[in-house]
mmCIF file of C-alpha atoms in Angstrom:
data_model
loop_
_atom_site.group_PDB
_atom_site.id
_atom_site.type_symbol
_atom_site.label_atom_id
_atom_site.label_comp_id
_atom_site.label_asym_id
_atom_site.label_seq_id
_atom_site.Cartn_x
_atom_site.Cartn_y
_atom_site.Cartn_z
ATOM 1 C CA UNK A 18 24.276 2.831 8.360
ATOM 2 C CA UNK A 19 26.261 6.157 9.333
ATOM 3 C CA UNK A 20 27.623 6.374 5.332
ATOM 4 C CA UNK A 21 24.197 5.906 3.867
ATOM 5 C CA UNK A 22 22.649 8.051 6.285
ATOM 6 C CA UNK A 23 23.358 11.229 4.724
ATOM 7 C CA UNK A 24 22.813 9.636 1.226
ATOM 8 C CA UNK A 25 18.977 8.176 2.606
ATOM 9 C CA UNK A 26 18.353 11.670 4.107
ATOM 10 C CA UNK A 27 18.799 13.538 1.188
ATOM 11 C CA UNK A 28 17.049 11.340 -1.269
ATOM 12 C CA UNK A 29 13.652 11.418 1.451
ATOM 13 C CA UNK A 30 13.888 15.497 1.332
ATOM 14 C CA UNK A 31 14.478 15.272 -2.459
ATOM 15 C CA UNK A 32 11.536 12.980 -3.093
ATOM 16 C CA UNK A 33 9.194 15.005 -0.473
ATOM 17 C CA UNK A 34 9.719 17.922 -2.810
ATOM 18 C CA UNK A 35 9.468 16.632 -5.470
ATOM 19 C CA UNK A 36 6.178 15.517 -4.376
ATOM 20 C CA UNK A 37 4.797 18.590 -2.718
ATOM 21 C CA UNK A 38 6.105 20.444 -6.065
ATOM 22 C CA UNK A 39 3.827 17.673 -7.876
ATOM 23 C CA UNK A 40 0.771 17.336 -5.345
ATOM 24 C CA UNK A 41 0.468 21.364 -5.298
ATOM 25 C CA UNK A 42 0.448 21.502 -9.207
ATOM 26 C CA UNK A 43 -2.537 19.471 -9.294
ATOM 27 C CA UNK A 44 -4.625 20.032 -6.787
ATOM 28 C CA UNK A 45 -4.001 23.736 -5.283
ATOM 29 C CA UNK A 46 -5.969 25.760 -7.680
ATOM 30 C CA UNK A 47 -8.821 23.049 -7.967
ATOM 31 C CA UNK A 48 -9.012 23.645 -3.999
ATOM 32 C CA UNK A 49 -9.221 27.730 -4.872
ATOM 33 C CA UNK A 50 -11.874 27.229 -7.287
ATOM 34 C CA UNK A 51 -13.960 25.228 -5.387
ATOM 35 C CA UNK A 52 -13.583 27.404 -2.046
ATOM 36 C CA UNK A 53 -14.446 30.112 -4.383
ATOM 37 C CA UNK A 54 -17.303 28.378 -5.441
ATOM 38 C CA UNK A 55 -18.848 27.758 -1.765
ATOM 39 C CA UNK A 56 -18.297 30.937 -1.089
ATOM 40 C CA UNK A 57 -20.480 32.032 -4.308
ATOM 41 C CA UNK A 58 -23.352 29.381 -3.152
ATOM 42 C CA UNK A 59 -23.015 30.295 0.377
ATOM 43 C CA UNK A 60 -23.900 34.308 -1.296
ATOM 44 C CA UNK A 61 -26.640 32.705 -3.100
ATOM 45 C CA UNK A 62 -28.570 31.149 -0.609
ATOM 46 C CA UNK A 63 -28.751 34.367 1.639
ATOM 47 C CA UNK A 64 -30.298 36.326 -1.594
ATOM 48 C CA UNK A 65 -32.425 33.332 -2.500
ATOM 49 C CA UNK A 66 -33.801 32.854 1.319
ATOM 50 C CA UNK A 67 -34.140 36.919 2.698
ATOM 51 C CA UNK A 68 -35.158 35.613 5.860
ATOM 52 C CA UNK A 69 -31.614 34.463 6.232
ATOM 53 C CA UNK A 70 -28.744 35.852 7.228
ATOM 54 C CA UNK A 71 -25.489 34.962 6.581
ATOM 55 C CA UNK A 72 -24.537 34.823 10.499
ATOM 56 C CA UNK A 73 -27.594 32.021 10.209
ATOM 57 C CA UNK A 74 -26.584 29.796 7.708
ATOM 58 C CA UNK A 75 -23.079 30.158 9.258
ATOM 59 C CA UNK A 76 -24.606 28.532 12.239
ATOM 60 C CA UNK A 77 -26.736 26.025 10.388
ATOM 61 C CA UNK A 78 -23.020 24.798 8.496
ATOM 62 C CA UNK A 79 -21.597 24.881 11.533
ATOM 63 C CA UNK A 80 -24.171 22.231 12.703
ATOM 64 C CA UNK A 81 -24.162 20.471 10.125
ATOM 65 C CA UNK A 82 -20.519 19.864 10.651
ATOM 66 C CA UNK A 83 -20.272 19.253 14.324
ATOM 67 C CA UNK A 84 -23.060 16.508 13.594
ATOM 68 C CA UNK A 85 -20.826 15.038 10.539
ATOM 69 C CA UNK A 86 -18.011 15.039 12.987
ATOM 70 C CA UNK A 87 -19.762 12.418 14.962
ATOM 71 C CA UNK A 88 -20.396 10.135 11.812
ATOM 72 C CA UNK A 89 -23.941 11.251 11.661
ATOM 73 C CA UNK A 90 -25.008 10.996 7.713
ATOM 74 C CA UNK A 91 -26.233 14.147 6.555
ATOM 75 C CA UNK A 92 -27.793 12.887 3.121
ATOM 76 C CA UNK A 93 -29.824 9.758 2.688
ATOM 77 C CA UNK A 94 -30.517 7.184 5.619
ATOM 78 C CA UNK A 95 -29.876 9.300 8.511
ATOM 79 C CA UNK A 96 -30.868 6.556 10.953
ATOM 80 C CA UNK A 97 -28.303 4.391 9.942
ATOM 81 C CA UNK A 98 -26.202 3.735 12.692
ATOM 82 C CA UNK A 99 -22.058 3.321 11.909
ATOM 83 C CA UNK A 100 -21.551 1.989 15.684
ATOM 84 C CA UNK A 101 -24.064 -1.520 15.506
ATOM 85 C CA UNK A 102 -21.685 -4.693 15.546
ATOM 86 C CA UNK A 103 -20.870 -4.694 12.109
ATOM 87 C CA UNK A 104 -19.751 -1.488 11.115
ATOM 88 C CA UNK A 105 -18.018 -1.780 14.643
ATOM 89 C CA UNK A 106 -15.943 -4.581 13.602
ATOM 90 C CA UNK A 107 -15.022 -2.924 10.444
ATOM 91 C CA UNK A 108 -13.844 -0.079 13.236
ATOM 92 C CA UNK A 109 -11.852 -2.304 15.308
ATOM 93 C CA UNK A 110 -10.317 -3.334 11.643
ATOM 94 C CA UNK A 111 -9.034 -0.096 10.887
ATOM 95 C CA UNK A 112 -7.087 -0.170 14.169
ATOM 96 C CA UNK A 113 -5.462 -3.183 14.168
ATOM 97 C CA UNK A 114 -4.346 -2.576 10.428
ATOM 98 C CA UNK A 115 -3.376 0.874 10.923
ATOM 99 C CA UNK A 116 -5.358 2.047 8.251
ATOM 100 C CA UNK A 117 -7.078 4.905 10.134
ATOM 101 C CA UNK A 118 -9.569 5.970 7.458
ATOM 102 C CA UNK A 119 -11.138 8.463 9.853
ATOM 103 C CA UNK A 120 -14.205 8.431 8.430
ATOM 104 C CA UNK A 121 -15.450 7.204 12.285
ATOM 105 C CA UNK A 122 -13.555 7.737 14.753
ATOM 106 C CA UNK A 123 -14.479 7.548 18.795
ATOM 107 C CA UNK A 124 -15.757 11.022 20.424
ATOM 108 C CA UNK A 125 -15.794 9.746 24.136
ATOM 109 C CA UNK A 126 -13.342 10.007 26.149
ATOM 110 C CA UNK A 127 -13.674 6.430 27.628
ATOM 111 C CA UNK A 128 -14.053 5.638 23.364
ATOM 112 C CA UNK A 129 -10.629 7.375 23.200
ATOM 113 C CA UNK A 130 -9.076 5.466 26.248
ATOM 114 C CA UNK A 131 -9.908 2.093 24.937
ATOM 115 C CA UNK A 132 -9.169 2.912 21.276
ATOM 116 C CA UNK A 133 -5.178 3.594 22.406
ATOM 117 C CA UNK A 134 -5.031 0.640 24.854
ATOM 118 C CA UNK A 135 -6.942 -1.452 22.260
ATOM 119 C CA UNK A 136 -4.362 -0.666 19.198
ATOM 120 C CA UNK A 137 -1.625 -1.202 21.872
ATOM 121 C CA UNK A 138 -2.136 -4.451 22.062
ATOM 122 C CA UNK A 139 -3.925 -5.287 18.445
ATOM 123 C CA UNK A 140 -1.630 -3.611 16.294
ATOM 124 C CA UNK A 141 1.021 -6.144 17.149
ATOM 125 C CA UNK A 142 -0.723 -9.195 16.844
ATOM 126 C CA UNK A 143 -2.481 -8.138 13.750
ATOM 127 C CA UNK A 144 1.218 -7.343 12.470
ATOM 128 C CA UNK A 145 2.146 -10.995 13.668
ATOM 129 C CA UNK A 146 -0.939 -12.453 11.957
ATOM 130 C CA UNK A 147 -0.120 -10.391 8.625
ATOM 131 C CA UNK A 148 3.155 -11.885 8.609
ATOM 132 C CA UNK A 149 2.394 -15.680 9.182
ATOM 133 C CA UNK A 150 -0.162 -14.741 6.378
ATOM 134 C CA UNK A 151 2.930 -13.602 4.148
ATOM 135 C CA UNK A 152 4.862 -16.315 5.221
ATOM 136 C CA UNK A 153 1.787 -18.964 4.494
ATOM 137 C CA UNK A 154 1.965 -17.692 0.838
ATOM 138 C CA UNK A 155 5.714 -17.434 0.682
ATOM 139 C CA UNK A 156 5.745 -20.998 1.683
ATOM 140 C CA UNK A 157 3.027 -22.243 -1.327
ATOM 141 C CA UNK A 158 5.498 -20.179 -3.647
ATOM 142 C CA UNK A 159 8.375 -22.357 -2.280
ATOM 143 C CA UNK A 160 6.287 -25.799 -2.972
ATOM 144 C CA UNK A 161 6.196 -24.900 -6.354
ATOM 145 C CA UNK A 162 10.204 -24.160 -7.136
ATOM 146 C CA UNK A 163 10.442 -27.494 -5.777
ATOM 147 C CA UNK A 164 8.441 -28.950 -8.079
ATOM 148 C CA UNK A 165 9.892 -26.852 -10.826
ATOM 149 C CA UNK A 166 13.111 -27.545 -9.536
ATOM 150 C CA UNK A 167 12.240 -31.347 -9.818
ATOM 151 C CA UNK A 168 11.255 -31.332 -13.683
ATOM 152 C CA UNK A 169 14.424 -29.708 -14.587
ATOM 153 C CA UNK A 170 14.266 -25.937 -14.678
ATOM 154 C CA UNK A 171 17.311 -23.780 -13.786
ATOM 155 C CA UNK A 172 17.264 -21.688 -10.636
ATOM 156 C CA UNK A 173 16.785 -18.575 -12.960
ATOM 157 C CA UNK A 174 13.863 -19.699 -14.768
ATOM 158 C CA UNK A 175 12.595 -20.849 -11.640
ATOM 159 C CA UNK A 176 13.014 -17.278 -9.688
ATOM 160 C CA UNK A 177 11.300 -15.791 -12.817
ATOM 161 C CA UNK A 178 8.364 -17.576 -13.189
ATOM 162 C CA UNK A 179 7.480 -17.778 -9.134
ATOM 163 C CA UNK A 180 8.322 -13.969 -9.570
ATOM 164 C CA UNK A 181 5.683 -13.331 -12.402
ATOM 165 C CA UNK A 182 3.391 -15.576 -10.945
ATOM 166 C CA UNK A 183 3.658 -13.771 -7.219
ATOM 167 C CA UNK A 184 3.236 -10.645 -9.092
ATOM 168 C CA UNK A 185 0.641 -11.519 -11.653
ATOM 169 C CA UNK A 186 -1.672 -12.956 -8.915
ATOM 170 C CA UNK A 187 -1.193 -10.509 -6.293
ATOM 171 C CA UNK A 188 -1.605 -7.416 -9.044
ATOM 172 C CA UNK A 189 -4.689 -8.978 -10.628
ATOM 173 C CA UNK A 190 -6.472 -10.309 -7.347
ATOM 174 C CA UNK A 191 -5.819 -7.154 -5.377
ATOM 175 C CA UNK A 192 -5.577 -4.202 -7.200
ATOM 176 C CA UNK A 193 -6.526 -4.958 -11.023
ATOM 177 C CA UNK A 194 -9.636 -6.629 -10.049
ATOM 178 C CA UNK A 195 -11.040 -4.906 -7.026
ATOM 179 C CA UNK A 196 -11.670 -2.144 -8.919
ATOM 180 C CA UNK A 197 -14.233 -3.630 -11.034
ATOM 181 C CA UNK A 198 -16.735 -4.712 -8.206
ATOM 182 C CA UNK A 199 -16.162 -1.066 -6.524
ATOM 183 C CA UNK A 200 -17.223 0.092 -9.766
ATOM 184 C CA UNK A 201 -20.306 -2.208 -9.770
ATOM 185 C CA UNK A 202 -21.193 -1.920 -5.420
ATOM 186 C CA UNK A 203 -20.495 1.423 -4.811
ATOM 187 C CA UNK A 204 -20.846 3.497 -8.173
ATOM 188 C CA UNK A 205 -17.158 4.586 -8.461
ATOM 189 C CA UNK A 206 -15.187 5.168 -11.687
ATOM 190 C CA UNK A 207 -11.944 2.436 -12.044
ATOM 191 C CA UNK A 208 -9.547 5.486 -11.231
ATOM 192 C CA UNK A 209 -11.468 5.677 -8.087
ATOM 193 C CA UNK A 210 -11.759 2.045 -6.821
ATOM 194 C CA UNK A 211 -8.295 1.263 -7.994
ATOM 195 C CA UNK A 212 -7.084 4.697 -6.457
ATOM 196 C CA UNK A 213 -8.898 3.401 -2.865
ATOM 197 C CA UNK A 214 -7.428 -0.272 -3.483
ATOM 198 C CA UNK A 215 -4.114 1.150 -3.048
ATOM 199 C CA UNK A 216 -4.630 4.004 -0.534
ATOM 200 C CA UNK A 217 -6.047 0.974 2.017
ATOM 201 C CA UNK A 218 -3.940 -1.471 1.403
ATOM 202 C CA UNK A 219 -0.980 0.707 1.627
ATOM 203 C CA UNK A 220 -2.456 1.629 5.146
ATOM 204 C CA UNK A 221 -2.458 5.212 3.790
ATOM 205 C CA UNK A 222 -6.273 5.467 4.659
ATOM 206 C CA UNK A 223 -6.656 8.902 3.913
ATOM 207 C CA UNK A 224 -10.641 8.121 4.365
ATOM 208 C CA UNK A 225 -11.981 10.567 1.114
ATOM 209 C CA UNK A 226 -13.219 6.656 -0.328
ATOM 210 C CA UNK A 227 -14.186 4.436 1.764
ATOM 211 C CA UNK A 228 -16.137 0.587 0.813
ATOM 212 C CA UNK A 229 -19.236 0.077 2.426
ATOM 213 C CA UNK A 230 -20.151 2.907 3.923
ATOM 214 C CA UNK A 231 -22.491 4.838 1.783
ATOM 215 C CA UNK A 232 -25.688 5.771 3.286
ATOM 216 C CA UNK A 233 -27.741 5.951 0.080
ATOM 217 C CA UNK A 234 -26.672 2.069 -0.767
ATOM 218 C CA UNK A 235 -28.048 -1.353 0.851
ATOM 219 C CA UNK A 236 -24.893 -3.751 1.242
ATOM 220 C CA UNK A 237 -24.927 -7.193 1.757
ATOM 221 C CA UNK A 238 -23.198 -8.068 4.572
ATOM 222 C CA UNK A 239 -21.650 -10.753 2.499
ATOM 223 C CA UNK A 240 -19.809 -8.041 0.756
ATOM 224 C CA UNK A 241 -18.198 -6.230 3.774
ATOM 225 C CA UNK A 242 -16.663 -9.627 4.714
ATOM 226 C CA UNK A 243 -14.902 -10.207 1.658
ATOM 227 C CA UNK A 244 -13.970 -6.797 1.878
ATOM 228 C CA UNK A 245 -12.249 -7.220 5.005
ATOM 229 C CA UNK A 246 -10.973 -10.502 3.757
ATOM 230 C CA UNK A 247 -9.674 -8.900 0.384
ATOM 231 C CA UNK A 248 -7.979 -6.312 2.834
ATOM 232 C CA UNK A 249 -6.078 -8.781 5.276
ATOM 233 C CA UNK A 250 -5.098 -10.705 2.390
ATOM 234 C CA UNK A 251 -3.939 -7.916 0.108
ATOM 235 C CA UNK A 252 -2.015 -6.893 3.459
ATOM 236 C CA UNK A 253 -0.229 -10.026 3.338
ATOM 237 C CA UNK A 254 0.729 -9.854 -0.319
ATOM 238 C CA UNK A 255 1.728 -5.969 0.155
ATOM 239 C CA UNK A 256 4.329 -7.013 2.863
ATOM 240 C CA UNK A 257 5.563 -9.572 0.661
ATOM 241 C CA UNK A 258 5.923 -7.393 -2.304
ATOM 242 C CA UNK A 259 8.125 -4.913 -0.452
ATOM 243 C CA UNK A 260 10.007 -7.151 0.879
ATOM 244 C CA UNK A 261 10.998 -8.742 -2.560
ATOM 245 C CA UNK A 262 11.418 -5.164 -3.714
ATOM 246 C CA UNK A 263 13.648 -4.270 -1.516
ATOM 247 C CA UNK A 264 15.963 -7.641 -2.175
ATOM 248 C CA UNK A 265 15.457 -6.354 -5.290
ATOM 249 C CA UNK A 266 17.202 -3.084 -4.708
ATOM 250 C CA UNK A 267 19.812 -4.820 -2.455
ATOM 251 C CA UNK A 268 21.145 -6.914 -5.255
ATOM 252 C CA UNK A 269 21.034 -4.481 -7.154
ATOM 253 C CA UNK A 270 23.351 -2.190 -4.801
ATOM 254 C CA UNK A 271 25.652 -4.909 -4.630
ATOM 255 C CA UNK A 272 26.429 -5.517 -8.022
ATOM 256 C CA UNK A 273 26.982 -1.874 -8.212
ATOM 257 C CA UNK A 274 29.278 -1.794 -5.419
ATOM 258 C CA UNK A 275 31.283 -4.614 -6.639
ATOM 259 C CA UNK A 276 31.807 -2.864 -10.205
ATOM 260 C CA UNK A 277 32.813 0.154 -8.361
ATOM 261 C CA UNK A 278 35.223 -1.690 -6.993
ATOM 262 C CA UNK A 279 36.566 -3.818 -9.953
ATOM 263 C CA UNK A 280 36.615 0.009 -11.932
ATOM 264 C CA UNK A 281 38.996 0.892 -9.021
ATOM 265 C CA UNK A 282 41.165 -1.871 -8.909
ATOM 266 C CA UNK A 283 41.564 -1.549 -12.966
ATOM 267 C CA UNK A 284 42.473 2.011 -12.614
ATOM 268 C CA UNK A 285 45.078 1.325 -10.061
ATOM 269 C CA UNK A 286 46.412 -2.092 -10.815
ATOM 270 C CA UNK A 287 45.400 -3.610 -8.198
ATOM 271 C CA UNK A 288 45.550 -7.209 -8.014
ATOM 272 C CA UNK A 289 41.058 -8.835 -8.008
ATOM 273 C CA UNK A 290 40.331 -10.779 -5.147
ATOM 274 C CA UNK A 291 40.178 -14.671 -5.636
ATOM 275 C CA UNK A 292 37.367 -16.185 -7.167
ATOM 276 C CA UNK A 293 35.794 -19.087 -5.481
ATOM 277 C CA UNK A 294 35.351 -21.994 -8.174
ATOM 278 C CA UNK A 295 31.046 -22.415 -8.413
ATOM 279 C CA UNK A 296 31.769 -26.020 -8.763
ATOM 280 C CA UNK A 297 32.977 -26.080 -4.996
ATOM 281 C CA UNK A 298 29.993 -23.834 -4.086
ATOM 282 C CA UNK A 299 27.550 -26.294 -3.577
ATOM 283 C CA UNK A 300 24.857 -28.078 -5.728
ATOM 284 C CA UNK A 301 21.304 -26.916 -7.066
ATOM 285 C CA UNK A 302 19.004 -26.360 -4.172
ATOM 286 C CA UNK A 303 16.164 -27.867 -4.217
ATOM 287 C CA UNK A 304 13.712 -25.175 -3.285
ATOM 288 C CA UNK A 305 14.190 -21.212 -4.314
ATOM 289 C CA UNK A 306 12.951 -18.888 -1.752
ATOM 290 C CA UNK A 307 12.118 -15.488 -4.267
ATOM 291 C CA UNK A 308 11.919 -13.276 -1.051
ATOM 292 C CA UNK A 309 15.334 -14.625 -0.099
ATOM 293 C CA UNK A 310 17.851 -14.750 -3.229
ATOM 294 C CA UNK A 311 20.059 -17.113 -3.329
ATOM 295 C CA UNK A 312 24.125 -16.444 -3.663
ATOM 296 C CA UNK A 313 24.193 -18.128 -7.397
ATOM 297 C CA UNK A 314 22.351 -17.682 -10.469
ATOM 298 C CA UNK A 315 20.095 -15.334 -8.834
ATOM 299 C CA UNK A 316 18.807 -11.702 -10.189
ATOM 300 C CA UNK A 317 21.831 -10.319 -9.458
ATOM 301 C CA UNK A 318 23.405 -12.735 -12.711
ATOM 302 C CA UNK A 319 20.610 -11.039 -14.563
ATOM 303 C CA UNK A 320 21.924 -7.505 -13.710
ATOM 304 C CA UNK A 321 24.844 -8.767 -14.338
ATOM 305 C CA UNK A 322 24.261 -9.422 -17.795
ATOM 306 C CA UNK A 323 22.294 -6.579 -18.484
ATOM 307 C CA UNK A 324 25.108 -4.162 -17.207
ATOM 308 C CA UNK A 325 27.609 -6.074 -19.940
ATOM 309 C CA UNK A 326 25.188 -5.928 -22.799
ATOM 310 C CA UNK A 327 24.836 -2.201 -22.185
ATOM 311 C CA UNK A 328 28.664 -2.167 -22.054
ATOM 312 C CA UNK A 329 28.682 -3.732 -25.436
ATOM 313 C CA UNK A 330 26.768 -1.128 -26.733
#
């Protein structure tokens, strides 16, 4: 870890940069405009209403956003309340997950007390729960390399079609998809509920979209369970997909590493190490594990041969 530290450290300031660089570009003078533009309505409605004064509608915004701070809706059903035992379990959700959208958030102190002592002890389990999740679905994608294995098929081919498959299904059912019934529940473009698909399951939760929540729109409550269900699920497959990422990168490092090393012992002579005959290695498993690569004809053999074919050229 102490030789890649510097190496990590550098490429996290490099890519926060870059970001900020790319994040200001598009949205800073959008932000100007439309401050601008309050301030031009805000002019307005003091020469519109001479009764008025600035100082008054100052205080009238100022009410307006104390009362939004509590979760109070300020357009369309007012009386709705965000603390009854639904939207209270969707709460208790957002803790647990980490998520944090912070559209409602607890304004007592005692609220306060319990919401700390409460994610003390549920963000763990819920992390536990995510995982046997992962592990559940990492286990179906095991059943069927077996029976893949079974008819024939080469480790390879194996790996890459539980890959696409993992990847197809997971891409399609929880971020492809999604998107679709936002568009039809809550009246959002695709950009939108695709943008909020990843944002939440990502545990970003910055909170600017959230499902099931709009004041101005009846829900069935049949739709914010599968909306918690799409969440814990697409949880599940997130921590999964990382995971095989980053054996992804891994293998990738090490076949790096080792050419590194083969370039060095060519430019200095120096005798390779011993090869290991692969018909001493072991036979064909009988199961392939695609979040845990296995030593032979894994991706690193495609790397492999994608590094020599680039060589050729």
């Amino acid at each position: 870890m102490a030789e890649k530290g510097p190496f990590l450290t550098s490429c996290i300031i490099f890519y926060l940069s870059i970001g900020a660089a790319i994040f200001q570009i598009f949205e800073q003078q959008p932000w100007q405009t439309a401050r601008e533009k309050y301030d031009t309505q805000k002019e307005n409605i003091v020469k519109k209403f001479k009764c008025l004064t600035k100082e008054d509608l100052d205080e009238i915004l100022e009410t307006v956003w104390e009362a939004a701070g509590q979760g109070v809706p300020i357009t369309g059903d007012t009386h709705r309340d965000p603390w009854d035992w639904a939207n209270s379990v969707v709460f208790a959700s957002t803790i647990v997950t980490t998520i944090g959208f912070g559209n409602v958030a607890p304004k007592t102190e005692g609220g306060r007390v319990f919401c700390i002592l409460y994610g003390l002890c549920g963000i763990p389990l819920c992390l536990v729960w995510i995982s046997e999740l992962g592990s559940f679905f990492g286990n179906r994608a095991k059943r069927l390399s077996a029976v893949l294995i079974r008819k024939g098929l080469s480790v390879k081919k194996v790996q890459l079609t539980c890959t696409a498959l993992f990847l197809l299904w997971g891409l399609l059912v929880h971020l492809v998809l999604p998107p679709v019934v936002f568009m039809y529940m809550e009246g959002w473009s695709y950009l939108e509920g695709f943008y909020y698909s990843f944002i939440t399951l990502t545990t970003v939760g910055f909170g600017d979209y959230v499902a099931g929540v709009n004041p101005n729109i009846n829900y069935h409550r049949l739709y914010k369970v599968l909306a918690q269900l799409w969440i814990y699920m697409g949880l599940a497959w997130l921590s999964l997909f990382f995971s095989w990422n980053v054996n992804m990168v891994v293998e990738a490092h090490k076949v790096l590493k080792k050419r590194r090393r083969q370039r060095y012992r060519d430019f200095y002579q120096v005798e390779p190490e011993p090869v290991e005959d692969k018909d001493k290695q072991g036979e064909k498993p009988n199961v392939v594990d695609i979040f845990d690569f296995p030593k032979e004809d894994d991706y690193s053999t495609i790397i492999k041969q994608i590094g020599a074919r680039a060589q050729e050229i």
